[in-house]
Tab-separated table of C-alpha atoms in Angstrom:
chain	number	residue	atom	x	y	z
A	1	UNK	CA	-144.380	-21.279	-35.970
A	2	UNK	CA	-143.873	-17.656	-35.956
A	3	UNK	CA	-141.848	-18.474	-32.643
A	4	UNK	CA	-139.124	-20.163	-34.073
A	5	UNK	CA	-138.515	-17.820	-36.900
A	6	UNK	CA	-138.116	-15.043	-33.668
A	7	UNK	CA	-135.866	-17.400	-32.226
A	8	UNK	CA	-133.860	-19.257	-34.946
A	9	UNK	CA	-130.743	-17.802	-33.418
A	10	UNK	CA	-131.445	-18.834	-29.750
A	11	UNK	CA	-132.636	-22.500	-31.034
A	12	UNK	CA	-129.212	-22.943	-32.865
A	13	UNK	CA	-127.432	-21.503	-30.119
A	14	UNK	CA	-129.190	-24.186	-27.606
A	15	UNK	CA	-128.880	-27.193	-30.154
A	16	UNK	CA	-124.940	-26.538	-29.947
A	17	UNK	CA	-124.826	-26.201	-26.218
A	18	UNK	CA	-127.203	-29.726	-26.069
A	19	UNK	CA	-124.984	-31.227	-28.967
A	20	UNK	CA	-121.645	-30.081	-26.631
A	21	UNK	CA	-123.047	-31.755	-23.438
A	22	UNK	CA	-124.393	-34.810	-24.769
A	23	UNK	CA	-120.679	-35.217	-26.699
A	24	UNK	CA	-118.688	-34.807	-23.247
A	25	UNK	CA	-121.368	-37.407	-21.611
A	26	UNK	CA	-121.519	-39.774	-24.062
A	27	UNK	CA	-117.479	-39.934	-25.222
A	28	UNK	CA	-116.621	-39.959	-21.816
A	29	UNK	CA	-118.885	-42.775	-21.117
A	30	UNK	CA	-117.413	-45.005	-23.519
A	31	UNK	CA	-114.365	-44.804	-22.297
A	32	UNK	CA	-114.957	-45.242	-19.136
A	33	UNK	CA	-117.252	-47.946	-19.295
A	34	UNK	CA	-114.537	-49.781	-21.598
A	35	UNK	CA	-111.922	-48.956	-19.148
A	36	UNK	CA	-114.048	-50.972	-16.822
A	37	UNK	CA	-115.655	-53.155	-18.221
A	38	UNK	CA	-112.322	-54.694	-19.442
A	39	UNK	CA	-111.417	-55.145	-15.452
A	40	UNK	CA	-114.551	-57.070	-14.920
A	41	UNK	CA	-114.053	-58.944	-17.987
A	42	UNK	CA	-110.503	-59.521	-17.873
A	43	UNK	CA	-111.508	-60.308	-14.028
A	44	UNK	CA	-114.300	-62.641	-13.153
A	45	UNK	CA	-113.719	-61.980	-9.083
A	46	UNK	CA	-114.713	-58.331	-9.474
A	47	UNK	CA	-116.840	-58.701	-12.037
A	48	UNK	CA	-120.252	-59.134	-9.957
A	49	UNK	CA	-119.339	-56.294	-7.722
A	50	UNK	CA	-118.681	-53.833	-10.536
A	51	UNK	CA	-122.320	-54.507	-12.238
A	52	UNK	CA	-124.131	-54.897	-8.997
A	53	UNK	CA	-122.422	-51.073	-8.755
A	54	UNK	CA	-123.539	-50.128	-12.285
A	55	UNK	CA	-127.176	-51.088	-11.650
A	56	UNK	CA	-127.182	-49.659	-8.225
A	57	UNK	CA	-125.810	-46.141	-10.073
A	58	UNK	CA	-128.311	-46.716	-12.938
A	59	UNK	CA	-130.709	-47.112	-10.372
A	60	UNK	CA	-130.975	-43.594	-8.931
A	61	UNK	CA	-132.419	-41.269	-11.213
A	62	UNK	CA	-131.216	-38.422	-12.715
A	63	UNK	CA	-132.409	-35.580	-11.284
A	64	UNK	CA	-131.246	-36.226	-7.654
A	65	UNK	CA	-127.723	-37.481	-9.230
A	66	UNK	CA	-127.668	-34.103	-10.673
A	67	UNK	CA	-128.312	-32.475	-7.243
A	68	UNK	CA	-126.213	-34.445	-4.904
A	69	UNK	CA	-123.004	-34.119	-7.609
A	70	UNK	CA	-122.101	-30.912	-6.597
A	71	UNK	CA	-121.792	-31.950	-3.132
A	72	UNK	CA	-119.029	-34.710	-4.196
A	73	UNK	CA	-117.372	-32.267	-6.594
A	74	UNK	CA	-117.492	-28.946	-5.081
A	75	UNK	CA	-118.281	-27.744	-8.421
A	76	UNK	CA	-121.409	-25.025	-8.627
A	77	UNK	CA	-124.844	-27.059	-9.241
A	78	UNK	CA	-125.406	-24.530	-12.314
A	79	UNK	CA	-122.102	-25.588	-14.138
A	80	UNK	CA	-121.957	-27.817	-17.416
A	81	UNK	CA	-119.612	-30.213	-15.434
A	82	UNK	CA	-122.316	-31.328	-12.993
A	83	UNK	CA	-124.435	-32.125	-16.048
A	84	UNK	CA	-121.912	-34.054	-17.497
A	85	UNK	CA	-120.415	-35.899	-14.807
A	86	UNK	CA	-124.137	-37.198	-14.072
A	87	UNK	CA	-124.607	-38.118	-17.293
A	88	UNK	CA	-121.394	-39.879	-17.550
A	89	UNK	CA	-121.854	-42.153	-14.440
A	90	UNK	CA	-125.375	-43.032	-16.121
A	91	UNK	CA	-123.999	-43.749	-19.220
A	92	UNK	CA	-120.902	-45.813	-17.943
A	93	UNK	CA	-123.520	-47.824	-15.841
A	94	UNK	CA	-125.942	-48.547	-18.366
A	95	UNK	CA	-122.678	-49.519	-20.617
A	96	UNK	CA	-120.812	-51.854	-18.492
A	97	UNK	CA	-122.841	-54.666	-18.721
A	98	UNK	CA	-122.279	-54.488	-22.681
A	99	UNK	CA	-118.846	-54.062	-22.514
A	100	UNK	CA	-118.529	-57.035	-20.509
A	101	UNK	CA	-120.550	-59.039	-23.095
A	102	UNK	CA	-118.768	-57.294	-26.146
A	103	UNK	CA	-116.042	-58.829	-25.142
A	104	UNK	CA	-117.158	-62.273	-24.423
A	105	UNK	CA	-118.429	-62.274	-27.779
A	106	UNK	CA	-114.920	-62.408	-29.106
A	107	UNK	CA	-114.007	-66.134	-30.351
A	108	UNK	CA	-111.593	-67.685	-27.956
A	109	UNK	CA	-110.037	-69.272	-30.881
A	110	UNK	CA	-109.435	-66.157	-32.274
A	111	UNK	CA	-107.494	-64.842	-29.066
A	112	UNK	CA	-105.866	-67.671	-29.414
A	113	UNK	CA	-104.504	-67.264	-32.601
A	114	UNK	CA	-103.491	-63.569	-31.810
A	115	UNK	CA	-101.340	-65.017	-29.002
A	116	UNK	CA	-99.746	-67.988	-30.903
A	117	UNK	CA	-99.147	-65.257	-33.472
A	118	UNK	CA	-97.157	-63.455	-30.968
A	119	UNK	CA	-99.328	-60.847	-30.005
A	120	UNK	CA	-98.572	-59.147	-26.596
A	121	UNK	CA	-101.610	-58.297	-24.226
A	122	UNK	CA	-101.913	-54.794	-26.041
A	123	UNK	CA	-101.800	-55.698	-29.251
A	124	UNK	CA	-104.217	-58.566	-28.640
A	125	UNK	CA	-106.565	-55.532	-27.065
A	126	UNK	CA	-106.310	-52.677	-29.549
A	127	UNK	CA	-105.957	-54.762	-32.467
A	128	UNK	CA	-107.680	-58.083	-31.447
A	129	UNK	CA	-110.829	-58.068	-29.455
A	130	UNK	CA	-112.079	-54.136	-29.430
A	131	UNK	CA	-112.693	-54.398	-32.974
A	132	UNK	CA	-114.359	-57.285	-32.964
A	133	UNK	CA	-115.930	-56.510	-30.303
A	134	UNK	CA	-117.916	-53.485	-32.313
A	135	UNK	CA	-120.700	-54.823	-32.622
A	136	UNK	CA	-122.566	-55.468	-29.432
A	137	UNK	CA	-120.227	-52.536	-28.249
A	138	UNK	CA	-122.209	-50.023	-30.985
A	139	UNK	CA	-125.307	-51.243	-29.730
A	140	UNK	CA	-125.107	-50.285	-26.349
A	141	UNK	CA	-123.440	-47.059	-27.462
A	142	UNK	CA	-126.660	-46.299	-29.256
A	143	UNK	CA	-128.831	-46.912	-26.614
A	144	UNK	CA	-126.581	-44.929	-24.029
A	145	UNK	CA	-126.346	-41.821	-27.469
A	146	UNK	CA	-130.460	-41.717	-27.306
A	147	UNK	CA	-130.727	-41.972	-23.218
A	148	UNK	CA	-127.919	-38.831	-22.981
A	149	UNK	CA	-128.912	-36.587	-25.256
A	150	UNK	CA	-132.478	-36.723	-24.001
A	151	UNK	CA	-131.479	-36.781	-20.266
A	152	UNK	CA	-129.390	-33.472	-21.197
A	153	UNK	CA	-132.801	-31.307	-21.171
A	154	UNK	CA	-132.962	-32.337	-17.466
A	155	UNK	CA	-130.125	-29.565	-16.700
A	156	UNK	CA	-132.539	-26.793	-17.426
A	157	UNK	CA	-134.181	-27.590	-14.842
A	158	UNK	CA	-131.173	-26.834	-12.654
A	159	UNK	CA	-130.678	-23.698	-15.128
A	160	UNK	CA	-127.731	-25.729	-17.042
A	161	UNK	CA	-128.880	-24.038	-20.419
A	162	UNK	CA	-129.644	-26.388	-24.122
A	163	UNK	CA	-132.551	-27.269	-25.978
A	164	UNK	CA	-134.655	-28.406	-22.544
A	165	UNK	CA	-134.263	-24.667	-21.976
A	166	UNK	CA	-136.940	-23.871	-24.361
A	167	UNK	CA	-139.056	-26.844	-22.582
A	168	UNK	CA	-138.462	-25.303	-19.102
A	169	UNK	CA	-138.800	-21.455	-20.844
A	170	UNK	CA	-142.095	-22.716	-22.825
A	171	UNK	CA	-143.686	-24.297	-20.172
A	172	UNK	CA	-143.508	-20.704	-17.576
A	173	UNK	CA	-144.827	-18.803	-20.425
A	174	UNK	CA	-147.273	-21.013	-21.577
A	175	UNK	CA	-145.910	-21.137	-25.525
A	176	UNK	CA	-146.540	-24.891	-26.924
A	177	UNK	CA	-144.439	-24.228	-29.818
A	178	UNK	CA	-141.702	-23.452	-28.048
A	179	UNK	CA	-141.956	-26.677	-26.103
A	180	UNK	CA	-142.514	-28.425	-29.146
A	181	UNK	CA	-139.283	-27.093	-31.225
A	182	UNK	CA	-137.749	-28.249	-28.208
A	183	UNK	CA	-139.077	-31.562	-27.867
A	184	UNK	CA	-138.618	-32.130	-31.674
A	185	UNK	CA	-134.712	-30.595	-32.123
A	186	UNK	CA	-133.972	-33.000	-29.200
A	187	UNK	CA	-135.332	-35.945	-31.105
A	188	UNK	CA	-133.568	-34.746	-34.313
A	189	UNK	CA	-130.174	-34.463	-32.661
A	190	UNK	CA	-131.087	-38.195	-30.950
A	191	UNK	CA	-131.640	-39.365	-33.966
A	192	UNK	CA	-128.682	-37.697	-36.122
A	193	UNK	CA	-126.242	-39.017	-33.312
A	194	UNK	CA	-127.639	-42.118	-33.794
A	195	UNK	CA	-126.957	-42.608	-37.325
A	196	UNK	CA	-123.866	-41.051	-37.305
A	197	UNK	CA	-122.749	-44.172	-35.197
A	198	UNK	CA	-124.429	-46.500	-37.175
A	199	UNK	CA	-122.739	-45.247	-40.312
A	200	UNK	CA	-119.198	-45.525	-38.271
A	201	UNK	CA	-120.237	-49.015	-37.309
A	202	UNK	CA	-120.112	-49.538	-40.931
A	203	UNK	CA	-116.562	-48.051	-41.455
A	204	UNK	CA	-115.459	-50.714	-37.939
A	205	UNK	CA	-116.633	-53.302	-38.585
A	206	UNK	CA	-115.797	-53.845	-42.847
A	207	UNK	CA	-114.641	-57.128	-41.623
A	208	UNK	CA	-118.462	-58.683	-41.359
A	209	UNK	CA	-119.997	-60.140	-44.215
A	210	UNK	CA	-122.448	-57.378	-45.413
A	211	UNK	CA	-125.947	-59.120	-44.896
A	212	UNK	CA	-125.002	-60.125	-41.520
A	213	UNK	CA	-124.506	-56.709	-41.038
A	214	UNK	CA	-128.288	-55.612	-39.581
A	215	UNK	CA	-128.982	-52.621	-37.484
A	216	UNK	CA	-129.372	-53.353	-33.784
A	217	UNK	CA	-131.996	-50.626	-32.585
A	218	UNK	CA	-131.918	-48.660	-29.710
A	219	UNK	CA	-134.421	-50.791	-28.196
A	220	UNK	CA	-131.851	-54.004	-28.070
A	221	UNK	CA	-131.032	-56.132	-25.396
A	222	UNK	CA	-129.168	-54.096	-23.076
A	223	UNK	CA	-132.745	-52.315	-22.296
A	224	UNK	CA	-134.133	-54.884	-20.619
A	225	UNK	CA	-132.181	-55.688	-17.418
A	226	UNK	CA	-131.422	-59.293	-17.092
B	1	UNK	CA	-120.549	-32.412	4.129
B	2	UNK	CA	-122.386	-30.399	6.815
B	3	UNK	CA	-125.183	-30.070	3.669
B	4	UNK	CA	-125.582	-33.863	3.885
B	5	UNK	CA	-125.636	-33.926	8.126
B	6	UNK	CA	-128.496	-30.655	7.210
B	7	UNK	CA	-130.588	-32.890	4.889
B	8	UNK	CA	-130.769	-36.029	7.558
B	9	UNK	CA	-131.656	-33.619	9.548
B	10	UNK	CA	-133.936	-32.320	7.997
B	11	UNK	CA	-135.294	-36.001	6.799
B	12	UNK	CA	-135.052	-36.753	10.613
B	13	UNK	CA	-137.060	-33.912	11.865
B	14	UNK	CA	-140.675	-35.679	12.357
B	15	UNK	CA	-142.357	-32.573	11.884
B	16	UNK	CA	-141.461	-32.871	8.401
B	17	UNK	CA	-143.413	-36.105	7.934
B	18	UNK	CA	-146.534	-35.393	8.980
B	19	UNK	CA	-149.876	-33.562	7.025
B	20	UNK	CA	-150.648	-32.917	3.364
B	21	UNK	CA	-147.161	-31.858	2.352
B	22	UNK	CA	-145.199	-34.017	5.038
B	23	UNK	CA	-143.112	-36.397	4.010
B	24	UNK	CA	-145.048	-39.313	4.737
B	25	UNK	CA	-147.712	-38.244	2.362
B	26	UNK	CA	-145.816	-37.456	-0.757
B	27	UNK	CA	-144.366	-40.738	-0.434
B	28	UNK	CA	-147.058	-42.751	-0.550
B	29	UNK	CA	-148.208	-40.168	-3.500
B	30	UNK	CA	-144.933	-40.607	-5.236
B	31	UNK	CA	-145.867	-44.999	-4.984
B	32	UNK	CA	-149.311	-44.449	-5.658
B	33	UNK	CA	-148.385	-42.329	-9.005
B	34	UNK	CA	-145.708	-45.158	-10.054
B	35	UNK	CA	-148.037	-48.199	-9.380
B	36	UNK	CA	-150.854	-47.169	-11.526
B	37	UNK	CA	-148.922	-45.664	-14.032
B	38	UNK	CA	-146.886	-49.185	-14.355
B	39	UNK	CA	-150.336	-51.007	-14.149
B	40	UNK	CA	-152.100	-49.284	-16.859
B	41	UNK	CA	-148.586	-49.239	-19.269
B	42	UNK	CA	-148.781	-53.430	-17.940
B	43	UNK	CA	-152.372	-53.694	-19.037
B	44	UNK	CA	-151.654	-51.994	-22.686
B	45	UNK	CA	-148.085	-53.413	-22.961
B	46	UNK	CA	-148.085	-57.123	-21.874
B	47	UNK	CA	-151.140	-58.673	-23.956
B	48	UNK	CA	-149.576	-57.014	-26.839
B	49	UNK	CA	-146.302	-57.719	-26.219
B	50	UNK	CA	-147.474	-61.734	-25.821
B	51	UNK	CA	-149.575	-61.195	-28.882
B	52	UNK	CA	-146.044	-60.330	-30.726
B	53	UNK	CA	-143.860	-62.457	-29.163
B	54	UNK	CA	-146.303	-65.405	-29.753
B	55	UNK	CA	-147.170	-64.651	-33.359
B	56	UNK	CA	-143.553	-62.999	-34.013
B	57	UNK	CA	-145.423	-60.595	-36.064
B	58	UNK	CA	-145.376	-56.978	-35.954
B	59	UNK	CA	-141.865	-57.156	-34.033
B	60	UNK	CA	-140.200	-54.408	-36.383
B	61	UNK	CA	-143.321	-51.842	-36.165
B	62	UNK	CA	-143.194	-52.268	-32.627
B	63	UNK	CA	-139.594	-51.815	-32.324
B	64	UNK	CA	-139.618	-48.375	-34.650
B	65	UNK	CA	-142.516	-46.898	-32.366
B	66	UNK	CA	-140.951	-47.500	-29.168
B	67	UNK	CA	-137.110	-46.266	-30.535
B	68	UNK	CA	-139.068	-43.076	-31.257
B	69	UNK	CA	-140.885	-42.834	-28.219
B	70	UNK	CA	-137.008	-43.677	-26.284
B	71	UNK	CA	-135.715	-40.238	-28.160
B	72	UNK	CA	-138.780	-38.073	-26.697
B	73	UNK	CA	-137.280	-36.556	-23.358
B	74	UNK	CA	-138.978	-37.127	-20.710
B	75	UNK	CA	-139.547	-33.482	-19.227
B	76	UNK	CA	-140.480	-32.461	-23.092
B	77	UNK	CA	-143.295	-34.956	-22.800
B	78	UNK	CA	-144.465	-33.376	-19.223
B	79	UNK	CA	-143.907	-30.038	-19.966
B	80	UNK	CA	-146.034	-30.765	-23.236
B	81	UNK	CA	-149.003	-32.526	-21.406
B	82	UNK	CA	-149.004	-29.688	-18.893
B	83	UNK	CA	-149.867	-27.495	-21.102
B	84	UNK	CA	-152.292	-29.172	-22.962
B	85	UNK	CA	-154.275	-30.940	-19.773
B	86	UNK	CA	-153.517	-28.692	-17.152
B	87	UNK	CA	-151.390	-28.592	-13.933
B	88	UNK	CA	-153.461	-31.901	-12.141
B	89	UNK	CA	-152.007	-35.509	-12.158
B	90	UNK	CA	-153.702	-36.303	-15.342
B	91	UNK	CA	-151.049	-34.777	-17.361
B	92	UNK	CA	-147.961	-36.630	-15.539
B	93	UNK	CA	-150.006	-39.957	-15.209
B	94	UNK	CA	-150.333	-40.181	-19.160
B	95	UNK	CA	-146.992	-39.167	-19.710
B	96	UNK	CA	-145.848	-41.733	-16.991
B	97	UNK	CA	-147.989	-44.141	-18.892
B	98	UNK	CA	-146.687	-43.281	-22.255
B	99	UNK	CA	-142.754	-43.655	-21.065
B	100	UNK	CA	-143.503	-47.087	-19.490
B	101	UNK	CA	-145.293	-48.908	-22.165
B	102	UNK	CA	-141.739	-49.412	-24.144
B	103	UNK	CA	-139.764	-51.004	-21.512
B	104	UNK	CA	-142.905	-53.122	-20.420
B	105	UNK	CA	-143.583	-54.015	-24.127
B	106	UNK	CA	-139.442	-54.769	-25.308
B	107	UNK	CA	-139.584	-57.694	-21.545
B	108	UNK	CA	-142.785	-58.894	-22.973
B	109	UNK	CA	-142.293	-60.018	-26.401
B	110	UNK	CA	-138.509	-60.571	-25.453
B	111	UNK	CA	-139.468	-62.917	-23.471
B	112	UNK	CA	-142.077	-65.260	-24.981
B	113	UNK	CA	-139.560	-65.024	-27.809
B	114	UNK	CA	-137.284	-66.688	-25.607
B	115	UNK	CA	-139.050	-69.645	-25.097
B	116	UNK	CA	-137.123	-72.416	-26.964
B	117	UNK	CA	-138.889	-73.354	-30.238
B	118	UNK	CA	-138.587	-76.775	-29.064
B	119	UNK	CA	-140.764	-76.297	-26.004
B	120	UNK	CA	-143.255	-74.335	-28.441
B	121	UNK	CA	-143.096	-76.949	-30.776
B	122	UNK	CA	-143.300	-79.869	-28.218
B	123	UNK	CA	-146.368	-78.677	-27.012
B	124	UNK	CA	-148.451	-77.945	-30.002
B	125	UNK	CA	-147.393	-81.779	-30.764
B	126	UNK	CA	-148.899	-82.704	-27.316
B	127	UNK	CA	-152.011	-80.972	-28.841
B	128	UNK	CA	-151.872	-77.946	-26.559
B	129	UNK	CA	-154.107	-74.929	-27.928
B	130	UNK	CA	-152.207	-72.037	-28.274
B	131	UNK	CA	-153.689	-69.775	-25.424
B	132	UNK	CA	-152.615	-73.129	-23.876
B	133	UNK	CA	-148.977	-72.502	-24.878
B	134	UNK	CA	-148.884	-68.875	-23.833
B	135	UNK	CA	-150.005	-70.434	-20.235
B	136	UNK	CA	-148.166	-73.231	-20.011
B	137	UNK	CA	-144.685	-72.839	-22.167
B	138	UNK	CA	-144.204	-69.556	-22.829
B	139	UNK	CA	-144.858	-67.193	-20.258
B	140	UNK	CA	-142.973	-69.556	-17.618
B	141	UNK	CA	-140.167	-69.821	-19.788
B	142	UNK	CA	-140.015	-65.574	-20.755
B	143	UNK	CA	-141.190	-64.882	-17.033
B	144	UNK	CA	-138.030	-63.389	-16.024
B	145	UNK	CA	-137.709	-60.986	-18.982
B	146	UNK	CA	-141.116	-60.152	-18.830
B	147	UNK	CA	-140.634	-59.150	-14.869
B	148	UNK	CA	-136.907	-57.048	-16.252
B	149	UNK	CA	-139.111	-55.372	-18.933
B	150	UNK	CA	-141.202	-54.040	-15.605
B	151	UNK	CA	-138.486	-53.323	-13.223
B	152	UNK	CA	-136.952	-51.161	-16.307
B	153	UNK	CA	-140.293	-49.289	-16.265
B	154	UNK	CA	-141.052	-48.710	-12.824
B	155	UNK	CA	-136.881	-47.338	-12.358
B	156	UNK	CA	-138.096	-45.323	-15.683
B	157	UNK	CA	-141.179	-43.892	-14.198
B	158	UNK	CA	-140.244	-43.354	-10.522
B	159	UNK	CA	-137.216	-41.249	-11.980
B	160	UNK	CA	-139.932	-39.436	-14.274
B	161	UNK	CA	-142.635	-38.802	-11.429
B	162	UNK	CA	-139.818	-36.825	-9.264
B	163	UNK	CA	-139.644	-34.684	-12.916
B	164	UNK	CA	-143.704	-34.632	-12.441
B	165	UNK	CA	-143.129	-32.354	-9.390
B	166	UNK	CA	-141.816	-29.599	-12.232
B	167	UNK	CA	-145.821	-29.279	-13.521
B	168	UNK	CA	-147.742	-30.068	-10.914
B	169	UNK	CA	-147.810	-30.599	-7.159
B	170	UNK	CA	-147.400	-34.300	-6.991
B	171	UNK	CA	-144.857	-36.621	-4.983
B	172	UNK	CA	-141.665	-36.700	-3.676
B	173	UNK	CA	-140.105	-34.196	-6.765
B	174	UNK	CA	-141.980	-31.203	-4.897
B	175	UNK	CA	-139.209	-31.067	-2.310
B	176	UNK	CA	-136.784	-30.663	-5.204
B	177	UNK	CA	-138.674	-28.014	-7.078
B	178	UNK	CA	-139.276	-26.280	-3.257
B	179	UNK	CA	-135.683	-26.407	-2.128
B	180	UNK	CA	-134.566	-25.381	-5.257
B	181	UNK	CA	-136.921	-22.235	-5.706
B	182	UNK	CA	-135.957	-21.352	-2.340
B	183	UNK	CA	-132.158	-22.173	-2.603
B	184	UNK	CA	-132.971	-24.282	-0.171
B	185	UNK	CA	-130.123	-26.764	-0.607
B	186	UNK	CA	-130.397	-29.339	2.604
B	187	UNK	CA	-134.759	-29.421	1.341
B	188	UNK	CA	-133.088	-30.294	-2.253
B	189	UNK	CA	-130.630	-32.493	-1.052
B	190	UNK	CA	-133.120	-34.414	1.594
B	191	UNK	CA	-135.619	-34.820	-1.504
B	192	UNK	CA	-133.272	-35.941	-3.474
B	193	UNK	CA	-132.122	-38.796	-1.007
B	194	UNK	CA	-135.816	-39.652	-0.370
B	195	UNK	CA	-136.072	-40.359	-4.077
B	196	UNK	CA	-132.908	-42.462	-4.771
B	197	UNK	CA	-133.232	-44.750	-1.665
B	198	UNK	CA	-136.639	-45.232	-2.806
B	199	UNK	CA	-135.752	-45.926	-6.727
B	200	UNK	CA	-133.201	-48.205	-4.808
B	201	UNK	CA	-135.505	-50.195	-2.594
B	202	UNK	CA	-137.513	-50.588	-5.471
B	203	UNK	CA	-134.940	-51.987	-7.988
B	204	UNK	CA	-134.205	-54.658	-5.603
B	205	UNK	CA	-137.893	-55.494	-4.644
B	206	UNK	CA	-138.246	-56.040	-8.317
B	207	UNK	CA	-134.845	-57.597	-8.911
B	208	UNK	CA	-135.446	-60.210	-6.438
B	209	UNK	CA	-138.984	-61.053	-8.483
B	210	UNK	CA	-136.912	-61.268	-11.184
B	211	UNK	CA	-134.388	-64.141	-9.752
B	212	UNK	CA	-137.831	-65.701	-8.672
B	213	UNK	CA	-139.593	-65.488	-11.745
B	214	UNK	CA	-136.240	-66.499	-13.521
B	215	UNK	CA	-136.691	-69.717	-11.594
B	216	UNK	CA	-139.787	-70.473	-13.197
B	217	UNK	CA	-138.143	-71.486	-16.085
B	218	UNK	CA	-135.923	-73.721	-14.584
B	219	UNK	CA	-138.197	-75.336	-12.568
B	220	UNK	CA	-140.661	-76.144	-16.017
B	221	UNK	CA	-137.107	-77.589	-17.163
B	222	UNK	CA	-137.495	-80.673	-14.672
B	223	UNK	CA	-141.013	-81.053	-15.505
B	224	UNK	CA	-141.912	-84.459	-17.715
């Protein structure tokens, strides 16, 4: 390990960069995928179209994404946006479908309520169903947090530098601990990212009674495609 | 837009399909890779995932291992094995193998869990044995989400075997890593189609087996 304490500097220099990158992905993501999701809920005509889209989007894999988004945007292929705006159609894709059943998982006599209470369409929205719609919501988040910030190390490949710089860098020069730091930052950040939103899913959702209150895992529902 | 006319032209141009580096070849390489790297994740992944789903024990180990395993990126993994096994297919197979087994392992226990407790329960009353039940009750009834746990695999490891072509000279990748090298960017570009249309044609292959093995369930429902 006499590599890292060379590069301590360069490794928290990277981790930043990755943590940066997966942020813009994964925030932008959300709200995107909320954004439409609530269309296709909201809107059972379009709804079929917009997740046969997302699958056909989450279908293609990264890499190529990467390569032909440059193309679209007329931004360089080595710039952070390329990275991100990959990462963000991914995770919006892999989100919708939750989004769609976040929301159908909100009691219809609650909206119901809301509305006899007088609540107007955006009050019923911000105040209504996304909150109680946390739940499933979080656990799709978590799943798209874990896919991003992995998916992030693809960019080195393109020379979009973070911590899959030092898996790219390790590999040409042969050092396995360098690879390794790599690998293992990357899972630490996953995994710090991850509980950071589980602990906020606490704070959202004080509302549920506590034992109900279980930890989806990354490895929920939304992974398998039904 | 004249990058995209190059790369179909370049896709177009036969003599870019034929020998050892021609199209035509790393395609079938690129299948050949993804097929036995689902099969062998299928082999390890689906008897245990029945043996879990059936017994409903073990579920939380499981889940833990796999989570874990979902956090380790992908080109970490391949980079790693490179290293350690050399620049062959070996090295990307395993890998390959070791990134399916979650998705193929979550579709299998998912769905024998899914299988009504009813049904179970109606059967062992009928005095079926319980290899019996897998057969019979539960893997018609999970069949679909044991077919999505595949197709999430096989999107997960074709995507992962054009990442292969970073460590060693295998499949459709190589045109990637090539064009790339060479700022080549219609040979990146063309690659890069050749891999999503496939990863496309292969999501719906699988997605239609998925409406069919869906059926299954259904058509078990009607059955006395």
């Amino acid at each position: 390990m006499t590599w890292l304490e060379n590069n301590s500097d360069w490794v928290v220099e990277l981790t930043i960069q990755h943590l940066f990158l997966a942020l813009a992905a994964i925030v932008a993501s959300v709200v995107l995928a909320v954004a439409v999701g609530r269309v296709a809920y909201v809107r059972p005509r379009v709804r079929q179209p917009i997740l046969a889209a997302a699958s056909v989007v989450y279908a293609i894999p990264a890499l190529p994404l990467l390569i032909v988004i440059p193309l679209v945007l007329g931004v360089p292929l080595r710039s952070p946006t390329t990275l991100v705006v990959a990462l963000t159609l991914y995770g919006t894709a892999l989100l919708v479908g939750t989004v769609v059943d976040a929301f159908s998982t909100v009691d219809a006599g609650v909206r119901d309520s809301a509305v006899a209470m007088g609540y107007g369409r955006q009050a019923l929205f911000w105040r209504v169903e996304l909150p109680l719609s946390v739940p499933v919501l979080l656990s799709g988040i978590r799943v798209v947090t874990v896919s991003t910030v992995g998916l992030v190390t693809i960019g080195a490949l393109v020379g979009i530098s973070s911590l899959g710089t030092l898996l790219t860098d390790g590999f040409q020069r042969g050092i396995t601990s360098e690879i390794l730091i790599g690998v293992l930052m990357t899972m630490a950040l996953a995994l710090a990212l991850d509980g950071a939103l589980v602990a906020l899913g606490r704070l959202l959702t004080r509302w549920q009674p506590r034992r109900r209150r279980r930890a989806r895992t990354p490895l929920g529902s939304t992974e398998v495609i039904v | 837009m004249t990058t995209f006319l190059d790369a179909l032209t370049w896709i177009a141009d036969p003599a870019n399909w034929g020998g050892a580096q021609g199209i035509s070849a790393r395609l079938l390489q690129h299948l050949a890779v993804t097929l036995v790297a689902v099969l062998a994740a299928s082999a390890l992944a689906i008897p245990l995932g029945i043996l879990i789903g059936h017994t409903r024990r073990g579920r939380g180990v499981v889940v833990a291992l796999a989570g874990a395993v979902r956090a380790i990126p992908t080109l970490g993994l391949l980079t790693l094995l490179a290293l350690l096994l050399g620049v062959g297919v070996e090295a990307p197979l395993l890998a390959l193998v070791a990134l399916a087994v979650p998705s193929v392992l979550a579709g299998a226990y998912a769905g024998i869990e899914s299988a009504e407790p009813a049904a179970v329960d109606a059967a062992r009353a009928m005095g079926m044995s319980e290899l019996q039940i897998v057969r019979n009750v539960e893997l018609p009834l999970g069949a679909g989400v044991l077919v999505g746990g595949l197709r999430a695999a096989t999107l997960q490891v074709v995507a992962t075997a054009t990442l292969a072509a970073y460590t060693s000279d295998t499949g459709l990748g190589r045109y990637l890593f090539i064009g790339l090298k060479a700022r080549d960017y219609p040979q990146m570009l063309a690659g890069a189609i050749l891999v999503a249309v496939l990863a496309l044609l292969l999501d719906r292959l699988l997605a239609t087996a998925q409406d069919r093995a869906s059926r299954l369930a259904h058509s078990t429902e009607g059955t006395p």
